[in-house]
Amino acid sequence: MASPGDATLDTSHVGKNKVPARYWLELQKEGKDEAEVGKDAEPSRKRLRRKEKKKEKMKEKKTQKAKKMKQEDTLVKQTISGKSDPFPGPAPISQDRVRKFKRKTKTKRSGSVGNKLRDVISRSEEASEMAQKQSARFDLLLPEDAGFLEGDEDEDTCTISQEDIADAVDITSGAKYFNLKLSQFGPYRVDYSKTGRHLLLGGRRGHVACVDWQSKQLMCEINVMESVNDVKWLHSEAMYAVAQKKWLYIYDTNGIELHCIRKFNDVLRMQFLPYHFLLATASATSFLQYLDVSVGKEVAAICTKTGRLDVMCQNPHNAIVHLGHHNGTVTLWSPNQKEALVKMLCHQGGVRSIAVDKTGTYMVTSGMDKKLKVFDIRTFKPLNSYFLPAGSSCLSLSQKGLLSAATGDVVQVYRDVWSTTVTKPYMAHRVRGTVWGLHFCPFEDVLGVGHGDGFTSMLVPGAGEPNFDGLDANPYRSAKQRQEWEVKALLEKIQPELISLDPHELGQVDNAAFEQRHQDRVQALGFDPLAKAKFIPKYKKKGRSSAGSVERRKKQVAHEDQRDVIRETMEDKMKIEEERRQREKKAAVLSGQKSALDRFKK
Amino acid sequence: MAKVSSKKKLSKTKAKKSSEVAGDSAVKKTEVVYDEEEEEDKEDFNENVTSEEEEEDGEDERRRQKLLEAISALGGKRKKTLGERSEAAVQLSEFSVNAEGEGDKINLSDLIGSMDKTPQVSAKTRKQLKTLQQSNRTVESPLSKQETERIQRDVAFQKAASEQLVFPLNQEAPGPKPMERVVTGWKARTPLEEEIFALLSANKQPIHDPILTPQEEVSMKAMSLEEAKIRRAELQKARALQSYYEAKTRRERKIKSKKYHRVQNKAKRKDFVKQFEEMVKSDPAAALEELHKMELARMQERMSLKHQNSGKWAKSKAIMAKYDEGARKAMQQQLEVNKDLTQKLVTAVNDEEEEEEEEDEGGDPEVLPDFVNDAEQGVDSSNPWMRGKLSEDPAEKETSEIEEVKETEEEALLREFDSRRKRRQALIPVISLDDDEEEESKTAAEEEEESKTAVEEKEESKEEEESKVAAVEEEEEEEEEEGLEETLMRIRTLEDTEELLMQEESAADEAPVPPPAAENPPPASQPAGTNKKRKRGIELKQVLTKATKVIQVPLAHTVEDAEDSDDNQEQRGLIREAFAGDDVVSDFLKEKRKQEAAGKPQVVDLTLPGWGEWGGTGLKLSRRKRKKFRMKAAPPPPRKDVSLPGVIISEKRNRSITLHQVNTLPFPFETHTQFESTIRTPLGRTWNTERTVKKISKPKVVTRMGAIIEPMAREELMKDRNQTMNILSQAEQREEQKLKCERINKNKCKQKE
């Protein structure tokens, strides 16, 4: 991002010859160099080669096998025509791309390891390196790039109206800007399906509609004759959940009520965890409940004891649910723990809305104190804090990291909220009523705004991920593909027990203190399996079991396990001592050779 | 026994009749002592036998020997085969002469003993043998069978544990092969192919790689006809030129005309000067060398009495000079030569007539170029006498004068400083006043830093220029002290230093401003043990203090949140908003404290009230009891949220995930990081390319359907012979080392004894 600016800086530095060298300038240059290396593949390749050369030098001792391999290689390199390959070896990969697919850091080789272990480690290293490189190579197949709105000189991009954008873009894209005037059934909640093809609208006064919004085809439209708090698509566009006044209902795309789940009452907000098939609901009775939609069972019901829960969002990275509370705290929940994993004090007033970005790195919150804050939720530290004159009631983050915030009837979109300090929005748009629901459409540059007067589909250039994973969420999938995907997704369903704050924790060896583990075991078994029976001397008659003899017998077996070690160390010590004595003796003998002048010594 | 012997006697006599024994052999036989009677009889026979056929006696002897052996074998006492005397053996036939010292051990020295006498043995072998004799090292016995087998098994196992085993073994990889391999690996099989190959090889045609044949290569190297012609012409020309040149020089050498030589010498000199000038430009080093030569010649001239008209010839000439013009001239010329050679400045001197003298000089260059007068690079330029010319400008002279004046002032100042320093008893050594001017000024600058008053005084006393210089130097000093940067450029003028200062300022401005909000520093410095202190460490102000940036919104919202469900709630929210701040924060902190307290291990109280003391209500425990019976647990590891005042992180363990975690290290791994790094890459198709997945999930053993899998032969596993040999040799080395160690130990023991 900062590379062009840096480049200009660089040239200016180079130009000035008079300026004496300053260490800070050098530092900057170094930093730049690194950036440049990342940028273009050419120097990096050179560096790589150099490294390889170094490695070769280092490994002068090579097994014969390796040599043989080399010979074969050289044989292959000679082509029949006799010409040498002008581009020998595999095509170079940019270092940047390779870094993108890096999974954790390689461990350093510890000194001496066994043959087998070395084999295993080297093989796995090889595999992971190959995986990384191959992925980097295949990254080439993602040609689409996100573009952003760019104004003329002295033109704020936020002043460009939606109509202008819609006029400027092509017809299909222009058609994505539209308004639905639904003033009758009150402010609308919005949800897009995972593929971004289908739109679900839930009016506060009971109007529920699902639309294939790109073709503008209405799939179903019902009025549930009850107040609707939230709507959510389930794993596919065949089913959706509606949080109604009392219970939670599940409908299908024809508007037929499939389930009424009485266990879930007074639900205010819902989140669907797509890879776990879990529907998380937050209720007015301060209950956070998890429903497994694949089996229809309640997985967990947690009483948060924090009052009405009307602010909720999920972390797409680790499936942790974030809840906002009226006392300015945000709590993080997993279905496995009855208490909050983390409790953060974010605002001085109540929290109005939360959003977490796709990578699970940043969390944006807005509160009653009219502030907008950005946190790094890996370290739980605040990054940025903004003051919005009117606060914001709804937040939403796009796949590319654009933040949309609604204040009253104005929707603002911000760029780079966490990396830079923003002073003005990237885009702004006024809708007809108070904004009630905001949702970025996946894989599209579209922001859906549900408000008091219906629904507005806004064009936000650069919002959606341009490259979709056809096997994960394919916007263009057929019915057959959808069915197949459903089966596969169900097979690959992640169990709710695996939800944890750090998803990599699963790959770590459980090196908790041994006692902790042992305690767990004791708890599970009901007895301590490792407890060693204490040595009790046999009772002997004829006065041989006197206290003294018992003690003596006990002493005989005391520290039996350590005896060998002790003996060895003692022997070693003795040996060393002996050697020392010998040396001393020798030295004494050597020094004891009398010289003629020794007689004068006292 | 007697029967048999008589029979044998008969046969023997028959044989003896046909053969004759030589007289000397008979004598030998008589010397041998025999135990048995039969032998005596035989002896009698032998004596009787006349020596008629001397050729056959060797054969006869052998036969006899055989017979004797057979007889002795019948006795069953000696089953050893007795060697003949011709070969070295401990046990020799009793019938032949035994070696002396029979049954002794033969040492190497016995065998080598004769070596010194034989001159054919080379010194080298002798030496080797000697060293062999001296070293009492025995050859190591080979590894035991078990050992070797173990090693072989080890190797085999390693091989079997390779990435993938494909059964049946030794099958060729399916699929198309690369063209190169096919071509290179191809061999003639059919007779037709063989014939063709024979033809090709007979004609030295390339078989595998279509490279050129040797003939073709030769022809490629060969020149074309035209080229050859040109070359020949060139050679001819060169030869002709050479012969011309030779002829010319020969002719020139014969010329005796003085005038001719004079002209020629002049031309030569000119040439030399030209060359030298060129050399100065192109190769200064060589020119310098030449110059040195000239210098040397001059020195020698100055040292010697040559050309001084003091020699024999000169004296004789001097007598003649009165009358002979020629002699006078010659003397004059001698002196001129001397002058030329001793003079540093260049003047073209030339003397044709003194040819004998010139020969001595060895054709030294008489001409010196201009720049000889220039100061040499190596010579100290500070010495004005060593300089060829006055390089300094008059202005510089002036400054130097001024500096001298200043020096006196500085000296005065220094004296002042010294006295002050002494008064202050500073540890800085006194600077000698005889130091160079520069050094003194520098030290003065240092002094300035020490005492500002002194600087002021100095500045007052000094001239403007001087003060400027001092200031510059002072700044330089300061920079050096700060050690901030290595300046490659030298700051010479005051403007430069100003620029530098400006830069520093600007850099300070540009330097990243520390984050405006006091992002609370982690209270790491506080001791972890005292919890109360840490509680105090978290202050209200530290929480929720992040500087906020106001965002300008272009559109002001018009509609209020009128749609909020209950007005009641909204009002509550408003109230909360109004009274926000301390309430929320303090609540949070209270909660955090509570959590921390809950996480702390509790003290186990084992005191029994009234035990050993008075009982009753309201009694305090004695200190001794409190110390003894209240068990304090070890403090827990620091909480994850120690440094985060606004965050409470639950310390509860996630039990559900531990069930899925690996809780003991699998076999070959030694540390958990090793294991974790091996499982860090996901295996699934979702994260990997197809090729990677295939590679990762390759089966360990692949079998072909319908193919019989033979048990693995040892040869199959031992295929990689080199490897095994290496391992074996390594093992042997190990053994050797062990033996060595043992030997060393033994030696030590001996020494001890």
CSV table of C-alpha atoms in Angstrom, one decimal, chain A residues 73-89, chain B residues 180:
chain,number,residue,atom,x,y,z
A,73,ASP,CA,19.7,-33.8,-13.7
A,74,THR,CA,22.6,-32.8,-15.9
A,75,LEU,CA,21.8,-35.6,-18.2
A,76,VAL,CA,18.2,-34.4,-18.5
A,77,LYS,CA,19.2,-30.9,-19.1
A,78,GLN,CA,21.1,-31.7,-22.2
A,79,THR,CA,18.4,-31.7,-24.8
A,80,ILE,CA,18.6,-33.5,-28.1
A,81,SER,CA,19.0,-30.4,-30.1
A,82,GLY,CA,22.1,-29.6,-28.0
A,83,LYS,CA,20.7,-26.2,-27.0
A,84,SER,CA,20.5,-25.4,-23.4
A,85,ASP,CA,17.3,-24.3,-21.8
A,86,PRO,CA,17.3,-20.5,-21.7
A,87,PHE,CA,15.1,-20.6,-18.6
A,88,PRO,CA,16.3,-23.5,-16.6
A,89,GLY,CA,14.6,-24.8,-13.5
B,180,GLU,CA,16.3,-37.9,-23.5
